[in-house]
Short mmCIF file of N, CA and C in Angstrom, two decimals:
data_model
loop_
_atom_site.label_atom_id
_atom_site.label_comp_id
_atom_site.label_asym_id
_atom_site.label_seq_id
_atom_site.Cartn_x
_atom_site.Cartn_y
_atom_site.Cartn_z
N UNK A 1 48.05 -126.69 -64.36
CA UNK A 1 49.22 -127.39 -63.88
C UNK A 1 50.28 -126.41 -63.37
N UNK A 2 49.91 -125.16 -63.23
CA UNK A 2 50.89 -124.18 -62.78
C UNK A 2 51.50 -124.49 -61.44
N UNK A 3 50.88 -125.30 -60.64
CA UNK A 3 51.45 -125.60 -59.35
C UNK A 3 50.93 -126.87 -58.72
N UNK A 4 49.92 -127.50 -59.32
CA UNK A 4 49.32 -128.68 -58.72
C UNK A 4 50.35 -129.78 -58.51
N UNK A 5 51.27 -129.95 -59.47
CA UNK A 5 52.27 -131.01 -59.31
C UNK A 5 53.28 -130.69 -58.22
N UNK A 6 53.35 -129.45 -57.75
CA UNK A 6 54.22 -129.13 -56.60
C UNK A 6 53.51 -129.43 -55.29
N UNK A 7 52.19 -129.47 -55.33
CA UNK A 7 51.43 -129.74 -54.12
C UNK A 7 51.65 -131.17 -53.63
N UNK A 8 51.73 -132.11 -54.54
CA UNK A 8 51.88 -133.52 -54.16
C UNK A 8 53.16 -133.75 -53.36
N UNK A 9 54.33 -133.33 -53.84
CA UNK A 9 55.53 -133.58 -53.01
C UNK A 9 55.48 -132.82 -51.69
N UNK A 10 54.88 -131.63 -51.68
CA UNK A 10 54.76 -130.88 -50.43
C UNK A 10 53.93 -131.67 -49.43
N UNK A 11 52.82 -132.25 -49.90
CA UNK A 11 51.97 -133.05 -49.01
C UNK A 11 52.67 -134.34 -48.60
N UNK A 12 53.44 -134.93 -49.49
CA UNK A 12 54.15 -136.17 -49.13
C UNK A 12 55.25 -135.91 -48.12
N UNK A 13 55.88 -134.77 -48.20
CA UNK A 13 56.94 -134.43 -47.25
C UNK A 13 56.35 -134.00 -45.92
N UNK A 14 55.32 -133.16 -45.96
CA UNK A 14 54.79 -132.55 -44.73
C UNK A 14 53.61 -133.29 -44.12
N UNK A 15 52.78 -133.93 -44.92
CA UNK A 15 51.59 -134.61 -44.43
C UNK A 15 50.32 -134.02 -45.03
N UNK A 16 49.18 -134.48 -44.55
CA UNK A 16 47.88 -134.02 -45.08
C UNK A 16 47.65 -132.56 -44.75
N UNK A 17 47.10 -131.85 -45.71
CA UNK A 17 46.77 -130.44 -45.52
C UNK A 17 45.40 -130.36 -44.86
N UNK A 18 45.31 -129.67 -43.72
CA UNK A 18 44.04 -129.54 -43.00
C UNK A 18 43.25 -128.34 -43.48
N UNK A 19 43.94 -127.21 -43.69
CA UNK A 19 43.26 -125.99 -44.13
C UNK A 19 44.23 -125.11 -44.90
N UNK A 20 43.66 -124.19 -45.65
CA UNK A 20 44.42 -123.35 -46.58
C UNK A 20 43.94 -121.91 -46.48
N UNK A 21 44.87 -120.98 -46.57
CA UNK A 21 44.51 -119.59 -46.82
C UNK A 21 45.42 -119.09 -47.92
N UNK A 22 44.87 -118.34 -48.86
CA UNK A 22 45.70 -117.88 -49.96
C UNK A 22 44.93 -117.11 -51.00
N UNK A 23 45.62 -116.78 -52.06
CA UNK A 23 45.02 -116.04 -53.18
C UNK A 23 45.48 -116.66 -54.49
N UNK A 24 44.64 -116.55 -55.49
CA UNK A 24 45.00 -116.90 -56.86
C UNK A 24 44.60 -115.73 -57.75
N UNK A 25 45.33 -115.55 -58.82
CA UNK A 25 45.04 -114.46 -59.75
C UNK A 25 45.06 -114.99 -61.17
N UNK A 26 44.16 -114.48 -61.98
CA UNK A 26 44.07 -114.85 -63.39
C UNK A 26 44.50 -113.69 -64.27
N UNK A 27 44.87 -114.01 -65.49
CA UNK A 27 45.10 -112.98 -66.49
C UNK A 27 46.39 -112.20 -66.36
N UNK A 28 47.34 -112.68 -65.58
CA UNK A 28 48.60 -111.95 -65.42
C UNK A 28 49.53 -112.15 -66.61
N UNK A 29 49.28 -113.17 -67.40
CA UNK A 29 50.05 -113.44 -68.62
C UNK A 29 49.06 -113.58 -69.78
N UNK A 30 48.47 -112.47 -70.26
CA UNK A 30 47.44 -112.56 -71.30
C UNK A 30 47.89 -113.28 -72.56
N UNK A 31 49.16 -113.19 -72.90
CA UNK A 31 49.66 -113.83 -74.12
C UNK A 31 49.53 -115.35 -74.06
N UNK A 32 49.46 -115.93 -72.85
CA UNK A 32 49.33 -117.38 -72.71
C UNK A 32 47.91 -117.87 -72.99
N UNK A 33 46.94 -116.95 -73.00
CA UNK A 33 45.53 -117.29 -73.26
C UNK A 33 45.07 -118.47 -72.42
N UNK A 34 45.32 -118.39 -71.12
CA UNK A 34 44.98 -119.47 -70.20
C UNK A 34 43.57 -119.31 -69.66
N UNK A 35 42.91 -120.44 -69.41
CA UNK A 35 41.61 -120.41 -68.76
C UNK A 35 41.75 -120.21 -67.25
N UNK A 36 42.79 -120.77 -66.67
CA UNK A 36 42.94 -120.76 -65.22
C UNK A 36 43.83 -119.66 -64.72
N UNK A 37 44.20 -119.80 -63.46
CA UNK A 37 45.02 -118.79 -62.80
C UNK A 37 46.46 -118.86 -63.28
N UNK A 38 47.15 -117.74 -63.16
CA UNK A 38 48.56 -117.71 -63.53
C UNK A 38 49.45 -117.46 -62.32
N UNK A 39 48.84 -117.26 -61.14
CA UNK A 39 49.62 -117.01 -59.94
C UNK A 39 48.83 -117.48 -58.72
N UNK A 40 49.52 -118.10 -57.78
CA UNK A 40 48.89 -118.50 -56.52
C UNK A 40 49.89 -118.45 -55.39
N UNK A 41 49.44 -117.97 -54.24
CA UNK A 41 50.26 -117.96 -53.02
C UNK A 41 49.36 -118.44 -51.88
N UNK A 42 49.90 -119.31 -51.03
CA UNK A 42 49.06 -119.86 -49.96
C UNK A 42 49.90 -120.29 -48.76
N UNK A 43 49.21 -120.44 -47.64
CA UNK A 43 49.73 -121.10 -46.45
C UNK A 43 48.90 -122.36 -46.27
N UNK A 44 49.57 -123.49 -46.03
CA UNK A 44 48.90 -124.76 -45.79
C UNK A 44 49.12 -125.15 -44.34
N UNK A 45 48.06 -125.28 -43.57
CA UNK A 45 48.16 -125.78 -42.21
C UNK A 45 48.08 -127.31 -42.30
N UNK A 46 49.11 -127.97 -41.82
CA UNK A 46 49.23 -129.43 -41.94
C UNK A 46 48.58 -130.09 -40.73
N UNK A 47 47.85 -131.17 -40.99
CA UNK A 47 47.21 -131.91 -39.89
C UNK A 47 48.27 -132.49 -38.97
N UNK A 48 48.03 -132.44 -37.65
CA UNK A 48 48.96 -133.12 -36.74
C UNK A 48 48.95 -134.61 -37.06
N UNK A 49 50.14 -135.16 -37.19
CA UNK A 49 50.28 -136.58 -37.54
C UNK A 49 49.42 -136.92 -38.75
N UNK A 50 49.48 -136.06 -39.75
CA UNK A 50 48.63 -136.21 -40.93
C UNK A 50 49.23 -137.08 -42.01
N UNK A 51 49.84 -138.15 -41.66
CA UNK A 51 50.37 -139.06 -42.65
C UNK A 51 51.77 -138.71 -43.11
N UNK A 52 52.44 -137.85 -42.39
CA UNK A 52 53.78 -137.44 -42.77
C UNK A 52 54.77 -138.57 -42.53
N UNK A 53 55.54 -138.85 -43.56
CA UNK A 53 56.53 -139.93 -43.42
C UNK A 53 57.91 -139.39 -43.09
N UNK A 54 58.13 -138.09 -43.26
CA UNK A 54 59.48 -137.57 -43.17
C UNK A 54 59.71 -136.54 -42.07
N UNK A 55 58.70 -135.76 -41.74
CA UNK A 55 58.89 -134.68 -40.78
C UNK A 55 58.02 -134.87 -39.56
N UNK A 56 58.51 -134.45 -38.43
CA UNK A 56 57.71 -134.45 -37.22
C UNK A 56 57.99 -133.16 -36.48
N UNK A 57 56.93 -132.45 -36.14
CA UNK A 57 57.08 -131.20 -35.41
C UNK A 57 57.50 -131.49 -33.97
N UNK A 58 58.41 -130.68 -33.44
CA UNK A 58 58.77 -130.84 -32.02
C UNK A 58 57.54 -130.60 -31.14
N UNK A 59 57.45 -131.31 -30.06
CA UNK A 59 56.32 -131.16 -29.13
C UNK A 59 56.22 -129.71 -28.66
N UNK A 60 54.99 -129.19 -28.63
CA UNK A 60 54.75 -127.84 -28.15
C UNK A 60 55.08 -126.73 -29.13
N UNK A 61 55.44 -127.08 -30.37
CA UNK A 61 55.84 -126.04 -31.32
C UNK A 61 54.68 -125.52 -32.15
N UNK A 62 53.49 -126.07 -31.97
CA UNK A 62 52.35 -125.62 -32.75
C UNK A 62 52.26 -126.35 -34.07
N UNK A 63 51.25 -126.00 -34.86
CA UNK A 63 51.05 -126.71 -36.11
C UNK A 63 52.12 -126.37 -37.14
N UNK A 64 52.39 -127.33 -38.01
CA UNK A 64 53.28 -127.10 -39.14
C UNK A 64 52.50 -126.31 -40.18
N UNK A 65 53.06 -125.20 -40.63
CA UNK A 65 52.45 -124.40 -41.69
C UNK A 65 53.48 -124.29 -42.81
N UNK A 66 53.07 -124.74 -44.00
CA UNK A 66 53.95 -124.70 -45.16
C UNK A 66 53.54 -123.54 -46.06
N UNK A 67 54.51 -122.88 -46.65
CA UNK A 67 54.22 -121.84 -47.63
C UNK A 67 54.20 -122.48 -49.01
N UNK A 68 53.36 -121.94 -49.88
CA UNK A 68 53.19 -122.50 -51.22
C UNK A 68 53.01 -121.35 -52.21
N UNK A 69 53.76 -121.39 -53.28
CA UNK A 69 53.62 -120.41 -54.36
C UNK A 69 53.68 -121.15 -55.68
N UNK A 70 52.89 -120.70 -56.63
CA UNK A 70 52.96 -121.27 -57.96
C UNK A 70 52.67 -120.18 -58.98
N UNK A 71 53.21 -120.36 -60.17
CA UNK A 71 52.91 -119.42 -61.25
C UNK A 71 53.21 -120.08 -62.58
N UNK A 72 52.62 -119.53 -63.60
CA UNK A 72 52.95 -119.96 -64.96
C UNK A 72 53.38 -118.75 -65.78
N UNK A 73 53.97 -117.80 -65.10
CA UNK A 73 54.54 -116.63 -65.75
C UNK A 73 55.98 -116.98 -66.09
N UNK A 74 56.29 -117.14 -67.36
CA UNK A 74 57.61 -117.66 -67.76
C UNK A 74 58.76 -116.76 -67.33
N UNK A 75 58.49 -115.51 -67.02
CA UNK A 75 59.56 -114.61 -66.58
C UNK A 75 59.70 -114.58 -65.06
N UNK A 76 58.88 -115.34 -64.36
CA UNK A 76 58.85 -115.27 -62.90
C UNK A 76 60.12 -115.82 -62.28
N UNK A 77 60.43 -115.30 -61.11
CA UNK A 77 61.66 -115.71 -60.42
C UNK A 77 61.63 -117.18 -60.00
N UNK A 78 60.46 -117.79 -59.89
CA UNK A 78 60.40 -119.19 -59.47
C UNK A 78 61.06 -120.11 -60.48
N UNK A 79 61.16 -119.68 -61.74
CA UNK A 79 61.79 -120.52 -62.76
C UNK A 79 63.32 -120.45 -62.67
N UNK A 80 63.81 -119.64 -61.78
CA UNK A 80 65.25 -119.43 -61.67
C UNK A 80 65.68 -119.55 -60.22
N UNK A 81 66.96 -119.44 -59.95
CA UNK A 81 67.53 -119.69 -58.64
C UNK A 81 67.07 -118.71 -57.56
N UNK A 82 66.56 -117.55 -57.94
CA UNK A 82 66.25 -116.53 -56.94
C UNK A 82 65.03 -116.88 -56.08
N UNK A 83 64.23 -117.86 -56.47
CA UNK A 83 63.06 -118.26 -55.68
C UNK A 83 62.95 -119.78 -55.77
N UNK A 84 63.40 -120.51 -54.77
CA UNK A 84 63.46 -121.97 -54.88
C UNK A 84 62.09 -122.63 -54.92
N UNK A 85 62.06 -123.81 -55.56
CA UNK A 85 60.84 -124.61 -55.58
C UNK A 85 60.53 -125.15 -54.19
N UNK A 86 61.54 -125.69 -53.53
CA UNK A 86 61.38 -126.22 -52.18
C UNK A 86 62.56 -125.80 -51.34
N UNK A 87 62.30 -125.52 -50.08
CA UNK A 87 63.33 -125.22 -49.11
C UNK A 87 62.97 -126.04 -47.87
N UNK A 88 63.81 -126.99 -47.55
CA UNK A 88 63.57 -127.87 -46.40
C UNK A 88 64.67 -127.58 -45.38
N UNK A 89 64.25 -127.06 -44.22
CA UNK A 89 65.20 -126.63 -43.21
C UNK A 89 65.10 -127.53 -41.99
N UNK A 90 66.24 -127.97 -41.49
CA UNK A 90 66.27 -128.80 -40.29
C UNK A 90 67.36 -128.31 -39.36
N UNK A 91 67.58 -129.04 -38.27
CA UNK A 91 68.56 -128.58 -37.28
C UNK A 91 70.00 -128.84 -37.71
N UNK A 92 70.22 -129.60 -38.80
CA UNK A 92 71.59 -129.86 -39.26
C UNK A 92 71.90 -129.18 -40.59
N UNK A 93 70.94 -128.44 -41.13
CA UNK A 93 71.21 -127.76 -42.39
C UNK A 93 69.95 -127.51 -43.18
N UNK A 94 70.14 -127.30 -44.48
CA UNK A 94 69.02 -126.96 -45.35
C UNK A 94 69.27 -127.53 -46.74
N UNK A 95 68.19 -128.00 -47.38
CA UNK A 95 68.22 -128.45 -48.76
C UNK A 95 67.35 -127.49 -49.56
N UNK A 96 67.88 -126.98 -50.65
CA UNK A 96 67.14 -126.07 -51.51
C UNK A 96 67.05 -126.69 -52.90
N UNK A 97 65.82 -126.89 -53.37
CA UNK A 97 65.59 -127.35 -54.74
C UNK A 97 65.20 -126.11 -55.52
N UNK A 98 66.03 -125.76 -56.48
CA UNK A 98 65.84 -124.48 -57.18
C UNK A 98 65.83 -124.66 -58.68
N UNK A 99 65.40 -123.63 -59.37
CA UNK A 99 65.39 -123.64 -60.83
C UNK A 99 66.61 -122.92 -61.37
N UNK A 100 66.89 -123.22 -62.62
CA UNK A 100 67.95 -122.51 -63.34
C UNK A 100 67.44 -122.15 -64.73
N UNK A 101 66.15 -121.95 -64.84
CA UNK A 101 65.52 -121.68 -66.13
C UNK A 101 64.72 -122.88 -66.57
N UNK A 102 63.88 -122.72 -67.55
CA UNK A 102 62.99 -123.80 -67.96
C UNK A 102 63.20 -124.25 -69.40
N UNK A 103 64.36 -124.05 -69.97
CA UNK A 103 64.63 -124.51 -71.33
C UNK A 103 65.35 -125.84 -71.26
N UNK A 104 64.70 -126.91 -71.77
CA UNK A 104 65.30 -128.23 -71.61
C UNK A 104 66.48 -128.48 -72.52
N UNK A 105 66.72 -127.62 -73.50
CA UNK A 105 67.84 -127.83 -74.41
C UNK A 105 69.10 -127.05 -74.00
N UNK A 106 69.06 -126.43 -72.84
CA UNK A 106 70.25 -125.75 -72.33
C UNK A 106 70.62 -126.37 -70.99
N UNK A 107 71.89 -126.33 -70.62
CA UNK A 107 72.28 -126.92 -69.33
C UNK A 107 71.52 -126.30 -68.16
N UNK A 108 71.25 -127.12 -67.18
CA UNK A 108 70.63 -126.63 -65.96
C UNK A 108 69.20 -127.08 -65.83
N UNK A 109 68.28 -126.16 -65.76
CA UNK A 109 66.85 -126.40 -65.61
C UNK A 109 66.50 -127.05 -64.28
N UNK A 110 67.26 -126.80 -63.26
CA UNK A 110 66.94 -127.28 -61.93
C UNK A 110 68.17 -127.72 -61.18
N UNK A 111 68.15 -127.51 -59.89
CA UNK A 111 69.30 -127.89 -59.09
C UNK A 111 68.91 -128.23 -57.67
N UNK A 112 69.86 -128.78 -56.95
CA UNK A 112 69.70 -129.14 -55.56
C UNK A 112 70.95 -128.66 -54.83
N UNK A 113 70.74 -127.79 -53.85
CA UNK A 113 71.87 -127.22 -53.12
C UNK A 113 71.77 -127.63 -51.66
N UNK A 114 72.90 -128.05 -51.10
CA UNK A 114 72.97 -128.48 -49.71
C UNK A 114 73.72 -127.44 -48.90
N UNK A 115 73.09 -126.99 -47.82
CA UNK A 115 73.73 -126.09 -46.85
C UNK A 115 73.84 -126.84 -45.53
N UNK A 116 75.06 -126.93 -45.00
CA UNK A 116 75.27 -127.56 -43.70
C UNK A 116 76.58 -127.02 -43.12
N UNK A 117 77.04 -127.61 -42.03
CA UNK A 117 78.27 -127.14 -41.39
C UNK A 117 79.47 -127.24 -42.32
N UNK A 118 79.50 -128.27 -43.14
CA UNK A 118 80.60 -128.46 -44.09
C UNK A 118 80.49 -127.51 -45.29
N UNK A 119 79.26 -127.15 -45.65
CA UNK A 119 79.00 -126.31 -46.82
C UNK A 119 78.14 -125.09 -46.45
N UNK A 120 78.67 -124.18 -45.64
CA UNK A 120 77.86 -123.04 -45.18
C UNK A 120 77.42 -122.11 -46.31
N UNK A 121 78.14 -122.08 -47.42
CA UNK A 121 77.75 -121.26 -48.57
C UNK A 121 76.94 -122.06 -49.58
N UNK A 122 76.70 -123.30 -49.30
CA UNK A 122 75.92 -124.16 -50.18
C UNK A 122 76.78 -124.92 -51.16
N UNK A 123 76.42 -126.17 -51.39
CA UNK A 123 77.12 -127.00 -52.36
C UNK A 123 76.10 -127.50 -53.37
N UNK A 124 76.33 -127.18 -54.65
CA UNK A 124 75.45 -127.65 -55.71
C UNK A 124 75.65 -129.15 -55.87
N UNK A 125 74.58 -129.91 -55.83
CA UNK A 125 74.68 -131.37 -55.84
C UNK A 125 74.55 -131.97 -57.24
N UNK A 126 74.15 -131.19 -58.24
CA UNK A 126 74.06 -131.67 -59.62
C UNK A 126 75.11 -130.98 -60.47
N UNK A 127 75.57 -131.66 -61.51
CA UNK A 127 76.51 -131.05 -62.44
C UNK A 127 75.82 -129.92 -63.19
N UNK A 128 76.56 -128.84 -63.42
CA UNK A 128 75.99 -127.68 -64.11
C UNK A 128 75.65 -127.96 -65.57
N UNK A 129 76.33 -128.91 -66.20
CA UNK A 129 76.14 -129.12 -67.63
C UNK A 129 75.11 -130.20 -67.97
N UNK A 130 74.37 -130.69 -66.98
CA UNK A 130 73.39 -131.72 -67.31
C UNK A 130 72.23 -131.10 -68.08
N UNK A 131 71.67 -131.84 -68.99
CA UNK A 131 70.61 -131.36 -69.85
C UNK A 131 69.27 -131.94 -69.42
N UNK A 132 68.21 -131.18 -69.58
CA UNK A 132 66.87 -131.68 -69.33
C UNK A 132 66.37 -131.51 -67.92
N UNK A 133 67.17 -131.76 -66.96
CA UNK A 133 66.94 -131.61 -65.52
C UNK A 133 65.48 -131.70 -65.11
N UNK A 134 64.83 -130.57 -64.94
CA UNK A 134 63.44 -130.50 -64.49
C UNK A 134 62.55 -131.44 -65.30
N UNK A 135 62.75 -131.46 -66.60
CA UNK A 135 61.90 -132.24 -67.48
C UNK A 135 62.15 -133.74 -67.35
N UNK A 136 63.32 -134.14 -66.90
CA UNK A 136 63.63 -135.56 -66.76
C UNK A 136 62.80 -136.20 -65.65
N UNK A 137 62.28 -135.42 -64.73
CA UNK A 137 61.52 -135.95 -63.61
C UNK A 137 60.20 -136.58 -64.01
N UNK A 138 59.71 -136.29 -65.21
CA UNK A 138 58.41 -136.79 -65.60
C UNK A 138 58.46 -138.15 -66.28
N UNK A 139 59.63 -138.59 -66.76
CA UNK A 139 59.75 -139.88 -67.42
C UNK A 139 59.35 -141.02 -66.50
N UNK A 140 59.80 -140.96 -65.25
CA UNK A 140 59.48 -142.00 -64.27
C UNK A 140 57.97 -142.05 -64.02
N UNK A 141 57.32 -140.89 -63.97
CA UNK A 141 55.88 -140.82 -63.76
C UNK A 141 55.14 -141.59 -64.86
N UNK A 142 55.49 -141.32 -66.11
CA UNK A 142 54.81 -142.01 -67.21
C UNK A 142 55.13 -143.49 -67.21
N UNK A 143 56.32 -143.87 -66.78
CA UNK A 143 56.65 -145.28 -66.64
C UNK A 143 55.73 -145.96 -65.64
N UNK A 144 55.47 -145.29 -64.52
CA UNK A 144 54.56 -145.85 -63.50
C UNK A 144 53.15 -146.00 -64.05
N UNK A 145 52.69 -145.00 -64.78
CA UNK A 145 51.34 -145.07 -65.36
C UNK A 145 51.25 -146.24 -66.32
N UNK A 146 52.24 -146.40 -67.18
CA UNK A 146 52.25 -147.52 -68.14
C UNK A 146 52.26 -148.86 -67.41
N UNK A 147 53.04 -148.98 -66.33
CA UNK A 147 53.09 -150.22 -65.56
C UNK A 147 51.73 -150.55 -64.96
N UNK A 148 51.03 -149.54 -64.43
CA UNK A 148 49.70 -149.75 -63.84
C UNK A 148 48.73 -150.24 -64.90
N UNK A 149 48.75 -149.61 -66.07
CA UNK A 149 47.83 -149.99 -67.14
C UNK A 149 48.15 -151.41 -67.64
N UNK A 150 49.44 -151.70 -67.89
CA UNK A 150 49.84 -153.02 -68.40
C UNK A 150 49.47 -154.13 -67.43
N UNK A 151 49.74 -153.91 -66.14
CA UNK A 151 49.52 -154.97 -65.15
C UNK A 151 48.09 -155.00 -64.62
N UNK A 152 47.28 -154.00 -65.01
CA UNK A 152 45.90 -153.88 -64.51
C UNK A 152 45.88 -153.92 -62.98
N UNK A 153 46.83 -153.19 -62.39
CA UNK A 153 46.96 -153.12 -60.93
C UNK A 153 45.94 -152.11 -60.41
N UNK A 154 44.73 -152.58 -60.18
CA UNK A 154 43.64 -151.70 -59.80
C UNK A 154 43.84 -151.06 -58.42
N UNK A 155 44.52 -151.78 -57.53
CA UNK A 155 44.79 -151.22 -56.21
C UNK A 155 45.73 -150.02 -56.32
N UNK A 156 46.78 -150.17 -57.10
CA UNK A 156 47.73 -149.07 -57.30
C UNK A 156 47.05 -147.91 -58.03
N UNK A 157 46.21 -148.22 -59.01
CA UNK A 157 45.49 -147.18 -59.74
C UNK A 157 44.55 -146.43 -58.79
N UNK A 158 43.86 -147.16 -57.91
CA UNK A 158 42.96 -146.53 -56.95
C UNK A 158 43.74 -145.60 -56.01
N UNK A 159 44.89 -146.06 -55.52
CA UNK A 159 45.72 -145.24 -54.63
C UNK A 159 46.12 -143.93 -55.34
N UNK A 160 46.48 -144.03 -56.61
CA UNK A 160 46.87 -142.85 -57.38
C UNK A 160 45.71 -141.88 -57.52
N UNK A 161 44.52 -142.39 -57.77
CA UNK A 161 43.34 -141.54 -57.91
C UNK A 161 43.01 -140.86 -56.58
N UNK A 162 43.10 -141.60 -55.47
CA UNK A 162 42.82 -141.02 -54.16
C UNK A 162 43.81 -139.90 -53.85
N UNK A 163 45.09 -140.12 -54.15
CA UNK A 163 46.10 -139.08 -53.91
C UNK A 163 45.83 -137.86 -54.79
N UNK A 164 45.44 -138.08 -56.03
CA UNK A 164 45.11 -136.96 -56.92
C UNK A 164 43.88 -136.21 -56.41
N UNK A 165 42.90 -136.95 -55.89
CA UNK A 165 41.69 -136.30 -55.34
C UNK A 165 42.07 -135.41 -54.15
N UNK A 166 43.02 -135.85 -53.32
CA UNK A 166 43.47 -135.01 -52.20
C UNK A 166 44.12 -133.73 -52.71
N UNK A 167 44.87 -133.83 -53.82
CA UNK A 167 45.46 -132.63 -54.42
C UNK A 167 44.37 -131.67 -54.86
N UNK A 168 43.35 -132.21 -55.54
CA UNK A 168 42.26 -131.36 -56.05
C UNK A 168 41.49 -130.73 -54.89
N UNK A 169 41.25 -131.48 -53.82
CA UNK A 169 40.57 -130.92 -52.64
C UNK A 169 41.35 -129.73 -52.08
N UNK A 170 42.67 -129.86 -52.06
CA UNK A 170 43.51 -128.76 -51.57
C UNK A 170 43.40 -127.54 -52.46
N UNK A 171 43.41 -127.75 -53.77
CA UNK A 171 43.26 -126.64 -54.72
C UNK A 171 41.89 -125.98 -54.55
N UNK A 172 40.84 -126.78 -54.42
CA UNK A 172 39.50 -126.20 -54.25
C UNK A 172 39.41 -125.38 -52.97
N UNK A 173 40.06 -125.83 -51.90
CA UNK A 173 40.09 -125.03 -50.67
C UNK A 173 40.84 -123.72 -50.90
N UNK A 174 41.92 -123.76 -51.68
CA UNK A 174 42.64 -122.53 -52.02
C UNK A 174 41.75 -121.58 -52.79
N UNK A 175 40.98 -122.09 -53.76
CA UNK A 175 40.06 -121.25 -54.52
C UNK A 175 39.02 -120.61 -53.58
N UNK A 176 38.46 -121.42 -52.67
CA UNK A 176 37.47 -120.87 -51.73
C UNK A 176 38.09 -119.79 -50.86
N UNK A 177 39.32 -120.03 -50.40
CA UNK A 177 40.00 -119.05 -49.56
C UNK A 177 40.28 -117.76 -50.33
N UNK A 178 40.63 -117.89 -51.59
CA UNK A 178 40.89 -116.70 -52.40
C UNK A 178 39.63 -115.84 -52.51
N UNK A 179 38.48 -116.49 -52.55
CA UNK A 179 37.20 -115.76 -52.61
C UNK A 179 36.79 -115.21 -51.25
N UNK A 180 36.97 -116.02 -50.19
CA UNK A 180 36.47 -115.63 -48.87
C UNK A 180 37.44 -114.78 -48.06
N UNK A 181 38.74 -114.90 -48.36
CA UNK A 181 39.74 -114.20 -47.56
C UNK A 181 40.00 -114.83 -46.20
N UNK A 182 39.54 -116.09 -46.02
CA UNK A 182 39.68 -116.78 -44.73
C UNK A 182 40.37 -118.13 -44.92
N UNK A 183 40.76 -118.74 -43.79
CA UNK A 183 41.22 -120.11 -43.80
C UNK A 183 40.04 -120.99 -44.21
N UNK A 184 40.29 -121.94 -45.09
CA UNK A 184 39.25 -122.88 -45.54
C UNK A 184 39.74 -124.30 -45.30
N UNK A 185 38.86 -125.14 -44.78
CA UNK A 185 39.20 -126.55 -44.54
C UNK A 185 39.29 -127.29 -45.87
N UNK A 186 40.20 -128.26 -45.90
CA UNK A 186 40.35 -129.09 -47.10
C UNK A 186 39.34 -130.22 -47.06
#
């Protein structure tokens, strides 16, 4: 889970991933005794008109390529403001979703900063003293799962499984690319 849950919003914002090139590394945090990788970096080439609901590339600008990094190294900069989780840049400004540490019992644990003409130095959109932050995002997820199970909404459950399968296909392409050193189709 070091980064799979970041892949879903990236795909929902940008669209379907067509191919991947990247690397993954294991054993960078031996004290965690993890079976899987502890670090991953990749480029995702997004399919043209690949189901994107929010972004559209300008005509003639070439394919959309998203950068992706994940880690489970608790000291890594991604857990803090120096390396944002998401950076969405447009012609009117930029939104940065960043970390402020990963301890849910201290204020912070995630933020959203807006950069635009009115806020050229950035404006923090969340209160600094809020508790839980990053961790609060998962409550809604479990609520959705419980609703699907209670209502036996098989169509919604199927949609969720298909979306999860697309995430796994993307990860498997990243693993293949890490071995081959080439772009791999999803």
